[in-house]
Amino acid sequence: MMSGSPKEFGRACWNEVYNRIIGAVVFLDDNSAECLHWDGGLFNLLTGGAVAVQSLSPFECAKKEHKKAVFITQSTSTQLQTIREIIRNSDFVHCILISCMSLDVVYLELNEGKDVTDIVSAGKAFSEATKQLEGMLVEWMGKKQCSTEVIHVPIFTICPTNAVFLTPPYQKIYPSFNGNLIPESNSIDLYTLNSEERSQVRRLASGLNSMFESMNLKEDVFYMGVYSSLVAGVLENSPVCLARRKNCTNPVSLLIIDRTLDLCGITSHSMECLLDKVMSVLPRFPGHSNDVAVDMSPLCEANVITHPDDIQLAAGCLYHADDDACTQTFDYMINKSQKEVMFDLYNKLSKIDVQKSPGPKTLLKVTPLSVEKIVIASKGNYDIIGKHIGVLQQALGVVQTLKSPKRNQMELVMGLERQVHQSLAASRESTSVLHQNLLALITHVYSLTGTEVSFNKQHEDTLTEMLSVAIFEDHKTLLSNPDPGMATPEGCAEMAGKIMKKLKDVSQMRKILNKYTSVLKASESGVGYEYVGVLQQLVHEMTSCERPELSDLRHRHDGLKDILRTGFNMLTSKKSRSAKHPLDNPTVLLFVVGGVTAEECKQLHRSMITSGVDNALIIGSTKFVNPVEAMRDALDI
């Protein structure tokens, strides 16, 4: 069985940091700060001995009397330049660089364009990077008497539950190739990518490798999707990974899946899971990808105008690592129904209720108003607020979600989605649903139909025109980074054309699959059709007692010895019956490149449990994602 869990891995990493911060000014990049939030937050550093905590910014520096600095960073070239500026504007004599990225990858990036093959193949990249970075720190401090330390601590995970982990530093990684969803060539390797994309693949693979080393895991790598094949290739063949597998003993099946094979689940507004609803309605917590900003003005006197940008009042959030009751509620927001979460919140709030509202046992239904009433009764009572700040933030977040006008908009889109499913399944031909000018829904439709439906050209031309008009009228909110050209009809028409090309690519993503080409299945009730995602189909077949052949799930072989052992069988698409199966190992780790929803995590775990197999399932991904974010990732807008 596995040694430890992803949550224990993350905690062990932060303990390594806490051991080094006494008397230091700590500088963190945004991704490390997000990871810290899920381990306990700022006070972990301050109570652990740090004299100050600051963001990793070229505009920051330390006070004259502060002589020790700890930098917690992903060690990108930009961040190293920032560290240089901070050191030069401060008076440090002791600098510790904690690289969250493995130093063998940092070495490749520091020496981009140079031939370092011999050093890498000899396994010396890590030590050479350490020397190089220590030399840079000494040079920047410019003192004869100074000390430096460079270490690797793989801080890159957060754990919303014990069986789910996300990777904030890799939140922007998406299965694309030089901006395209589909690679231009069938023959693809790392050097088909541009240098930034190549670095992202290496960084993601290196992070997983560091986790496996800490947890003593030796993986069988399976993959589905072209991008995932690249990540699998690095894990299988890099010298660092090869060396680690020789020493690790606990077997695990690692399944790496491209999100782009199925965008339906994450662009759907039909959400059962309360956390997905909150993530879709409330803005992100500033600088974070996996928590939301809760408007705290109902509890205090501040007159907030533009939450969460108004700096008069700090935003609240959902996750509170140091409060067991809150972590339990967060787990419920993923794994239990909305009704159960509401009763849970009401029950916890009733213990601090200053107005003595009806007890939870006497209520037939807990509404947003009944929860809000208890919360607002605490307004201005800062003793109560201070003691119960976590549950109050969670309650406000849920209330603000369920009362938001956005919920009505989402209900409308949900109704449209249901009509789309039944219409497409019944006719299997183009319908007028493309005339709906809702970009997330359109992305959902194109991914849903895949290669099974060819849309009428006239309908698509009409849609392109509608998109062009929508971009012209609303480009500031529709596009994440609008450029000045969007103010002209010509610029909007060009953008609409690019979006249509991406949508057509989305519909082709499952073309490489054999069995999971369709995600629209007849409902088990016998009435209508329903969406059954690629991940859900994979887990269902993987856990089937009949052990059907998982032809779409490729397995990374060990190299030449497998070719000799299997002859030419491995070169054909049909696998031999002796092929590796994910359930051959006691733990299955399913990692989705490009984001998941909380609902997917819940359903996949439920499928695993109800199947009756004894294997444990861990789900990892780059981030939690909502429909609008998923659409923007896929269409790159």
XYZ file of C-alpha atoms in Angstrom:
637
model
C 0.000 0.000 0.000
C 0.912 3.635 -0.404
C 3.213 5.339 2.091
C 1.307 8.362 3.353
C -1.214 10.511 1.481
C -0.987 13.660 -0.666
C -2.122 15.679 2.351
C 0.669 14.224 4.515
C 3.118 14.880 1.684
C 2.129 18.556 1.587
C 2.346 18.887 5.374
C 5.821 17.323 5.415
C 6.981 19.819 2.783
C 5.778 22.786 4.808
C 7.449 21.406 7.948
C 10.741 21.528 6.013
C 10.078 25.225 5.416
C 9.051 25.994 9.012
C 12.361 24.556 10.220
C 14.271 27.274 8.344
C 12.343 30.513 8.878
C 13.316 31.521 12.440
C 14.473 35.145 12.402
C 13.957 35.497 8.656
C 11.996 37.721 6.336
C 10.017 35.286 4.199
C 9.260 36.137 0.570
C 6.673 33.974 -1.239
C 5.469 33.878 -4.819
C 1.690 33.756 -5.415
C 1.562 29.996 -6.034
C 3.461 29.195 -2.840
C 1.197 31.598 -0.945
C -1.859 29.739 -2.253
C -0.361 26.428 -1.138
C 0.374 27.956 2.286
C -3.285 29.025 2.598
C -4.335 25.368 2.436
C -1.787 24.351 5.079
C -2.815 26.956 7.648
C -1.925 30.325 6.211
C 0.190 33.322 7.159
C 0.179 32.704 10.908
C 2.017 29.418 10.414
C 5.008 31.494 9.314
C 4.667 34.240 11.921
C 4.170 31.901 14.875
C 6.975 29.715 13.486
C 9.531 32.500 13.922
C 9.464 34.621 10.747
C 10.017 38.330 11.504
C 8.070 39.425 8.413
C 6.269 37.909 5.425
C 6.240 39.683 2.052
C 5.264 38.917 -1.512
C 7.940 38.045 -4.030
C 7.941 41.353 -5.891
C 10.751 43.534 -7.285
C 9.171 46.427 -5.392
C 9.697 44.709 -2.013
C 12.760 44.852 0.233
C 13.595 44.218 3.889
C 14.301 46.634 6.728
C 17.962 47.425 7.398
C 17.983 45.427 10.631
C 16.717 42.231 8.951
C 19.725 40.142 7.930
C 18.201 36.781 7.020
C 15.893 36.026 4.087
C 14.027 32.912 2.993
C 12.704 32.866 -0.568
C 9.961 30.341 -1.375
C 9.682 30.276 -5.146
C 9.057 28.225 -8.281
C 12.520 29.381 -9.465
C 11.469 30.659 -12.873
C 13.903 33.040 -14.587
C 11.598 35.994 -13.842
C 11.381 35.067 -10.166
C 15.162 34.713 -9.905
C 15.510 38.234 -11.333
C 13.021 39.436 -8.717
C 15.070 37.790 -5.947
C 18.140 39.596 -7.285
C 16.357 42.968 -7.000
C 15.121 42.239 -3.454
C 18.608 41.197 -2.277
C 20.292 44.204 -3.868
C 17.822 46.557 -2.163
C 18.207 44.894 1.250
C 21.143 44.148 3.586
C 21.085 40.368 3.989
C 24.027 38.277 5.159
C 22.136 34.954 5.112
C 19.892 33.880 2.230
C 18.012 30.592 1.865
C 16.471 29.814 -1.496
C 13.743 27.189 -1.212
C 13.055 26.040 -4.749
C 9.636 24.425 -5.073
C 10.784 23.145 -8.459
C 13.299 20.313 -8.626
C 16.754 21.682 -9.301
C 17.431 19.342 -12.220
C 14.649 21.139 -14.142
C 15.901 24.542 -12.960
C 19.333 23.568 -14.298
C 17.904 22.934 -17.783
C 16.166 26.324 -17.731
C 19.250 28.172 -16.447
C 21.267 26.645 -19.275
C 18.687 26.876 -22.056
C 20.404 26.593 -25.429
C 23.570 24.993 -24.052
C 24.584 21.374 -24.533
C 24.279 19.904 -21.031
C 23.506 16.321 -22.113
C 26.508 14.802 -20.362
C 25.751 16.477 -17.026
C 22.057 15.518 -17.147
C 22.684 11.897 -18.170
C 25.312 11.567 -15.421
C 22.742 12.690 -12.838
C 24.741 15.811 -11.910
C 22.155 18.451 -12.924
C 20.801 18.803 -9.372
C 24.193 19.475 -7.766
C 25.309 21.760 -10.606
C 22.128 23.843 -10.262
C 22.747 24.139 -6.510
C 26.261 25.505 -7.128
C 25.014 27.866 -9.821
C 22.219 29.305 -7.659
C 24.432 29.630 -4.571
C 26.941 31.566 -6.664
C 24.175 33.888 -7.875
C 23.013 34.572 -4.295
C 26.574 35.364 -3.138
C 27.087 37.699 -6.087
C 23.822 39.531 -5.416
C 24.577 39.991 -1.696
C 28.003 41.371 -2.577
C 29.519 40.611 0.839
C 32.646 38.712 1.769
C 31.061 37.323 4.931
C 27.729 35.806 3.935
C 26.082 32.404 3.915
C 23.723 30.807 1.403
C 21.640 27.671 1.179
C 19.752 26.308 -1.806
C 17.341 23.430 -1.249
C 14.475 21.789 -3.069
C 11.172 21.430 -1.204
C 8.362 20.337 -3.583
C 5.625 22.737 -2.501
C 3.066 22.482 -5.286
C 0.014 20.659 -3.921
C -3.131 21.510 -1.991
C -5.629 18.938 -0.728
C -9.325 19.942 -0.632
C -10.006 16.413 0.706
C -7.865 13.437 1.681
C -8.408 11.864 -1.740
C -8.139 14.938 -4.004
C -5.126 17.144 -4.668
C -4.642 20.169 -6.922
C -1.487 21.894 -8.141
C -1.668 25.738 -8.051
C 1.776 26.302 -9.653
C 0.537 24.386 -12.702
C -2.921 25.986 -12.878
C -2.198 27.494 -16.320
C -0.941 24.268 -17.877
C -3.354 23.187 -20.572
C -3.142 20.462 -23.247
C -2.205 22.659 -26.201
C 0.590 22.766 -28.770
C 1.933 26.171 -29.789
C -1.504 27.577 -29.068
C -3.380 24.804 -30.912
C -5.589 22.197 -29.270
C -4.540 19.641 -31.887
C -0.841 19.231 -32.747
C 0.042 19.950 -36.359
C 2.023 16.700 -36.634
C 1.189 13.164 -35.579
C 4.861 12.700 -34.698
C 5.186 14.722 -31.525
C 7.822 14.931 -28.823
C 8.988 17.549 -26.325
C 10.882 19.452 -28.982
C 7.713 19.879 -31.038
C 6.663 22.349 -28.323
C 7.996 25.854 -27.820
C 10.416 26.390 -24.916
C 7.747 27.604 -22.465
C 5.420 24.681 -23.174
C 8.361 22.270 -22.942
C 9.250 23.736 -19.556
C 5.645 23.313 -18.344
C 5.622 19.615 -19.253
C 8.932 19.077 -17.448
C 7.773 21.020 -14.389
C 4.530 19.074 -14.069
C 6.296 15.727 -14.491
C 9.002 16.799 -12.028
C 6.424 17.776 -9.415
C 4.735 14.385 -9.665
C 8.131 12.700 -9.467
C 8.956 14.603 -6.249
C 5.652 13.553 -4.725
C 6.251 9.921 -5.650
C 9.739 10.021 -4.163
C 8.421 11.377 -0.871
C 5.612 8.797 -0.800
C 7.925 5.921 -1.863
C 5.831 5.215 -4.979
C 6.899 3.253 -8.025
C 4.423 3.917 -10.800
C 3.056 2.155 -13.840
C 2.268 5.054 -16.175
C -0.867 5.050 -18.321
C -2.060 7.971 -20.416
C -4.923 9.142 -22.606
C -4.322 12.079 -24.916
C -1.359 13.491 -26.822
C -0.277 16.018 -24.188
C -0.474 13.416 -21.438
C 1.776 11.156 -23.512
C 4.501 13.824 -23.256
C 4.181 14.062 -19.463
C 4.203 10.247 -19.282
C 7.300 10.165 -21.477
C 9.258 12.478 -19.154
C 8.225 10.434 -16.112
C 9.244 7.220 -17.822
C 12.563 8.292 -19.312
C 14.207 11.174 -17.436
C 17.319 10.137 -15.456
C 15.940 11.516 -12.189
C 12.709 9.504 -12.522
C 14.592 6.354 -13.514
C 16.842 6.681 -10.452
C 13.855 7.209 -8.136
C 11.987 4.150 -9.431
C 14.991 1.949 -8.634
C 14.686 2.871 -4.955
C 10.907 3.168 -4.445
C 8.909 0.073 -3.575
C 5.185 0.886 -3.296
C 3.377 0.183 -6.603
C 0.837 2.681 -7.949
C -0.972 3.088 -11.267
C -0.694 6.640 -12.589
C -3.335 7.573 -15.184
C -2.673 10.914 -16.915
C -5.621 12.248 -18.938
C -5.999 15.272 -21.255
C -8.898 17.474 -20.210
C -9.535 18.381 -23.846
C -10.811 14.878 -24.592
C -13.973 15.845 -22.718
C -14.917 19.459 -21.997
C -18.609 18.685 -21.453
C -18.472 18.057 -17.719
C -16.559 21.222 -16.923
C -18.531 23.532 -19.240
C -21.869 22.261 -17.914
C -23.997 24.499 -15.692
C -25.994 21.493 -14.429
C -24.264 21.321 -11.056
C -25.276 19.070 -8.198
C -22.217 19.860 -6.097
C -22.510 22.988 -3.950
C -18.803 23.781 -4.186
C -19.060 23.937 -7.991
C -21.957 26.376 -7.663
C -19.957 28.610 -5.327
C -16.901 28.458 -7.605
C -19.057 29.486 -10.561
C -20.773 32.429 -8.866
C -18.260 34.079 -6.520
C -15.021 35.729 -7.690
C -11.708 34.017 -7.011
C -9.869 34.892 -3.816
C -7.197 37.403 -4.918
C -4.152 35.598 -6.335
C -5.751 32.157 -5.914
C -7.147 29.588 -8.342
C -9.050 27.262 -5.979
C -10.781 29.400 -3.331
C -13.313 32.207 -3.583
C -13.646 35.740 -2.207
C -16.534 36.120 0.247
C -17.982 39.579 0.861
C -17.624 40.141 4.614
C -19.437 43.500 4.767
C -22.640 41.983 6.302
C -20.607 41.363 9.481
C -18.911 44.747 9.886
C -19.336 48.469 9.560
C -17.218 49.015 6.429
C -19.131 50.419 3.465
C -17.867 48.223 0.648
C -18.602 49.415 -2.881
C -16.718 47.127 -5.254
C -16.080 43.828 -3.499
C -13.586 42.125 -3.744
C -11.449 44.983 -5.128
C -12.261 47.457 -2.333
C -9.212 47.363 -0.065
C -11.128 48.695 2.945
C -12.248 45.169 3.757
C -10.342 41.908 3.333
C -12.296 39.198 1.553
C -13.311 36.041 3.352
C -12.777 32.551 1.919
C -14.099 28.984 2.140
C -11.164 26.862 3.274
C -9.786 27.150 6.836
C -7.078 24.571 7.432
C -6.782 25.243 11.167
C -10.504 24.698 11.906
C -11.632 21.051 11.842
C -15.312 21.999 11.721
C -14.669 24.115 8.622
C -12.624 21.473 6.828
C -15.499 19.067 7.488
C -17.996 21.524 5.965
C -15.723 22.022 2.944
C -15.636 18.250 2.444
C -19.449 18.196 2.677
C -19.618 20.885 -0.041
C -17.992 18.369 -2.378
C -19.410 15.052 -1.217
C -22.877 15.775 0.217
C -26.077 17.341 -1.108
C -26.873 21.047 -0.889
C -29.607 20.268 1.653
C -27.134 18.404 3.897
C -24.617 21.259 3.687
C -27.278 23.806 4.625
C -28.325 21.780 7.671
C -24.644 21.332 8.631
C -24.028 25.103 8.471
C -27.244 25.883 10.347
C -26.365 23.360 13.058
C -22.905 24.898 13.548
C -24.223 28.452 13.454
C -27.012 27.696 15.940
C -24.358 27.055 18.607
C -23.215 30.673 18.333
C -26.630 32.216 17.605
C -27.129 35.341 19.718
C -30.833 35.606 18.778
C -31.729 31.980 19.596
C -33.320 30.989 16.274
C -35.249 27.704 16.006
C -33.028 24.655 16.508
C -32.099 22.630 13.420
C -34.208 19.674 14.573
C -37.401 21.768 14.487
C -36.813 23.054 10.941
C -38.172 21.185 7.925
C -36.028 23.185 5.544
C -32.967 25.383 5.932
C -33.040 28.320 3.511
C -30.384 30.895 2.616
C -32.458 33.457 4.529
C -32.535 31.391 7.725
C -28.741 30.950 7.576
C -28.197 34.612 6.746
C -30.354 35.689 9.665
C -28.085 33.958 12.192
C -24.949 35.327 10.537
C -26.180 38.932 10.457
C -27.213 38.688 14.124
C -23.478 38.567 14.874
C -22.796 41.859 13.071
C -20.459 44.098 15.057
C -20.025 41.490 17.809
C -16.312 41.056 17.181
C -15.800 38.686 20.090
C -18.241 36.207 18.495
C -16.899 36.902 15.006
C -13.290 36.334 16.091
C -14.066 32.983 17.698
C -16.180 31.650 14.816
C -14.760 33.467 11.796
C -14.367 30.304 9.684
C -17.953 29.052 9.744
C -19.261 32.609 9.333
C -17.198 33.031 6.139
C -18.401 29.693 4.777
C -22.028 30.509 5.583
C -21.799 33.922 3.917
C -20.161 32.354 0.850
C -23.010 29.846 0.462
C -25.705 32.475 1.065
C -24.169 34.909 -1.426
C -24.005 32.115 -4.013
C -27.583 30.944 -3.612
C -28.994 34.495 -3.559
C -26.907 35.719 -6.503
C -28.681 36.819 -9.710
C -26.092 34.667 -11.514
C -27.897 31.593 -10.181
C -30.984 32.516 -12.251
C -28.801 32.849 -15.348
C -27.272 29.437 -14.637
C -30.727 27.865 -14.211
C -31.613 29.171 -17.671
C -28.465 27.656 -19.194
C -29.164 24.359 -17.395
C -32.552 24.205 -19.084
C -30.950 24.855 -22.462
C -28.389 22.114 -21.836
C -31.121 19.581 -21.137
C -32.844 20.522 -24.398
C -29.531 20.204 -26.260
C -28.888 16.698 -24.901
C -32.292 15.371 -25.903
C -32.379 17.132 -29.265
C -28.915 16.024 -30.384
C -29.413 12.467 -29.155
C -32.749 12.154 -30.903
C -31.794 13.592 -34.278
C -28.001 13.096 -34.485
C -27.969 16.042 -36.873
C -27.533 19.792 -36.779
C -30.101 21.740 -34.784
C -30.833 25.354 -34.035
C -29.143 25.167 -30.634
C -26.072 26.795 -32.178
C -28.001 30.036 -32.339
C -27.728 30.460 -28.568
C -25.096 33.118 -27.997
C -23.697 31.616 -24.807
C -20.050 30.762 -25.289
C -19.657 28.244 -22.468
C -22.772 26.420 -23.652
C -21.496 26.477 -27.236
C -18.191 24.953 -26.118
C -20.201 22.332 -24.206
C -22.219 21.553 -27.345
C -19.183 21.147 -29.601
C -17.449 18.861 -27.109
C -20.678 16.932 -26.528
C -21.297 16.258 -30.230
C -17.709 15.325 -31.016
C -17.402 13.763 -34.473
C -20.942 12.360 -34.399
C -22.620 15.520 -35.665
C -21.718 17.789 -38.567
C -23.260 21.192 -38.118
C -24.910 22.963 -40.999
C -22.533 25.534 -42.552
C -25.274 28.157 -42.671
C -25.892 27.718 -38.950
C -22.174 28.007 -38.214
C -21.877 31.128 -40.369
C -24.775 32.648 -38.467
C -23.124 31.734 -35.171
C -19.860 33.346 -36.312
C -21.722 36.568 -37.113
C -23.460 36.505 -33.718
C -20.134 35.936 -31.963
C -18.617 38.864 -33.822
C -21.453 41.157 -32.709
C -21.258 39.885 -29.117
C -17.491 40.478 -28.980
C -17.952 44.006 -30.364
C -20.633 44.834 -27.788
C -19.153 43.075 -24.767
C -15.478 42.300 -25.413
C -14.327 43.675 -22.044
C -16.182 40.971 -20.117
C -16.324 38.254 -22.780
C -12.541 38.153 -23.322
C -10.057 37.773 -20.472
C -7.430 40.012 -22.135
C -9.121 42.137 -24.825
C -6.835 44.091 -27.118
C -7.620 47.475 -28.719
C -8.446 45.778 -32.036
C -11.648 44.445 -30.486
C -13.139 47.922 -30.777
C -13.442 47.507 -34.567
C -15.888 45.277 -36.474
C -12.986 43.813 -38.462
C -11.085 42.844 -35.289
C -14.195 41.250 -33.814
C -14.879 39.285 -37.001
C -11.303 37.962 -36.949
C -11.634 36.920 -33.299
C -14.977 35.214 -34.008
C -13.303 33.242 -36.813
C -10.527 32.112 -34.458
C -13.099 31.022 -31.853
C -14.986 28.998 -34.464
C -11.769 27.227 -35.482
C -11.111 26.335 -31.829
C -14.689 25.071 -31.446
C -14.221 22.779 -34.446
C -10.984 21.525 -32.889
C -12.887 20.849 -29.647
C -15.322 18.632 -31.553
C -12.419 16.610 -32.986
C -10.574 15.902 -29.738
C -12.011 12.401 -29.195
C -11.200 11.383 -32.753
C -8.043 9.650 -31.471
C -10.079 7.374 -29.171
C -11.576 3.987 -29.996
C -14.246 3.357 -27.354
C -14.928 6.692 -25.699
C -15.821 8.697 -28.792
C -19.360 9.372 -27.522
C -20.355 10.917 -24.178
C -24.095 11.002 -24.861
C -25.718 7.791 -23.614
C -29.263 6.516 -23.238
C -30.440 7.170 -19.695
C -30.585 4.186 -17.326
C -34.210 5.104 -16.616
C -34.983 4.443 -20.277
C -36.221 8.002 -20.789
C -34.078 10.417 -22.761
C -30.313 10.755 -22.903
C -27.659 11.836 -20.455
C -24.037 12.885 -20.425
C -21.584 10.197 -19.286
C -18.081 11.614 -19.340
C -14.901 10.025 -20.632
C -13.469 9.827 -17.106
C -16.656 8.201 -15.825
C -16.671 5.665 -18.659
C -13.003 4.876 -18.067
C -13.455 4.265 -14.324
C -16.593 2.198 -14.959
C -14.761 -0.102 -17.413
C -11.598 -0.161 -15.318
C -13.531 -1.473 -12.295
C -15.720 -3.905 -14.247
C -15.404 -7.494 -13.053
C -15.235 -8.549 -16.725
C -11.961 -6.583 -17.136
C -12.691 -5.343 -20.686
C -9.742 -4.174 -22.744
C -8.982 -0.503 -22.055
C -7.886 0.204 -25.605
C -7.853 3.986 -25.223
C -5.635 3.920 -22.149
C -2.046 3.564 -23.305
C 0.677 2.128 -21.109
C 4.257 3.394 -21.095
C 6.544 0.393 -21.641
C 9.950 -0.011 -20.068
C 11.812 0.294 -23.363
C 13.823 -2.226 -25.360
C 13.179 -5.213 -23.085
C 9.443 -4.891 -23.736
C 9.968 -4.802 -27.475
C 12.012 -7.990 -27.204
C 9.421 -9.612 -24.964
C 6.308 -8.711 -26.954
C 7.656 -8.765 -30.483
C 5.641 -6.536 -32.781
C 2.431 -6.746 -30.728
C 3.119 -3.390 -29.065
C 3.262 -1.716 -32.481
C -0.330 -2.629 -33.256
C -3.364 -0.917 -31.766
C -4.678 -4.172 -30.323
C -3.202 -5.021 -26.942
C -2.270 -8.474 -25.785
C -4.322 -10.028 -23.007
C -1.292 -9.950 -20.730
C -1.187 -6.132 -20.938
C -0.875 -4.157 -17.722
C -4.136 -3.126 -16.048
C -4.490 -0.122 -13.663
C -6.032 -2.318 -10.961
C -2.928 -4.521 -10.884
C -1.679 -2.033 -8.269
C -3.424 -1.292 -4.944
C -3.647 2.477 -5.582
C -4.818 4.295 -8.702
C -3.833 7.949 -9.096
C -5.845 9.644 -11.834
C -4.371 13.013 -12.850
C -6.307 15.307 -15.221
C -4.262 17.939 -17.052
C -6.422 21.064 -17.431
C -8.846 21.061 -14.494
C -11.662 19.109 -12.850
C -14.893 19.924 -11.046
C -15.756 18.879 -7.522
C -18.738 16.963 -8.941
C -16.429 14.850 -11.120
C -14.278 14.002 -8.108
C -17.342 12.947 -6.119
C -18.794 10.816 -8.939
C -15.510 9.077 -9.760
C -14.902 8.181 -6.118
C -18.478 6.968 -5.798
C -18.054 4.757 -8.888
C -14.891 3.259 -7.437
C -16.521 2.525 -4.075
C -19.754 1.056 -5.460
C -17.820 -1.165 -7.887
C -16.619 -3.236 -4.939
C -12.925 -3.207 -5.865
C -10.409 -2.832 -3.051
C -8.155 -0.363 -4.864
C -7.833 3.167 -3.526
C -8.462 6.091 -5.900
C -6.679 9.439 -5.649
C -7.668 12.229 -8.041
C -5.250 14.981 -8.952
C -5.543 17.908 -11.328
C -4.113 21.295 -12.142
C -7.091 23.156 -10.601
C -10.797 23.291 -9.832
C -12.504 24.898 -12.814
C -15.903 26.443 -13.606
C -17.681 26.629 -17.009
C -16.482 30.125 -17.952
C -12.855 29.367 -17.019
C -13.028 26.050 -18.888
C -14.351 27.811 -21.980
C -11.594 30.444 -21.834
C -8.912 27.791 -21.378
C -10.140 25.818 -24.385
C -10.719 28.797 -26.680
C -7.700 30.725 -25.385
C -9.610 33.999 -25.013
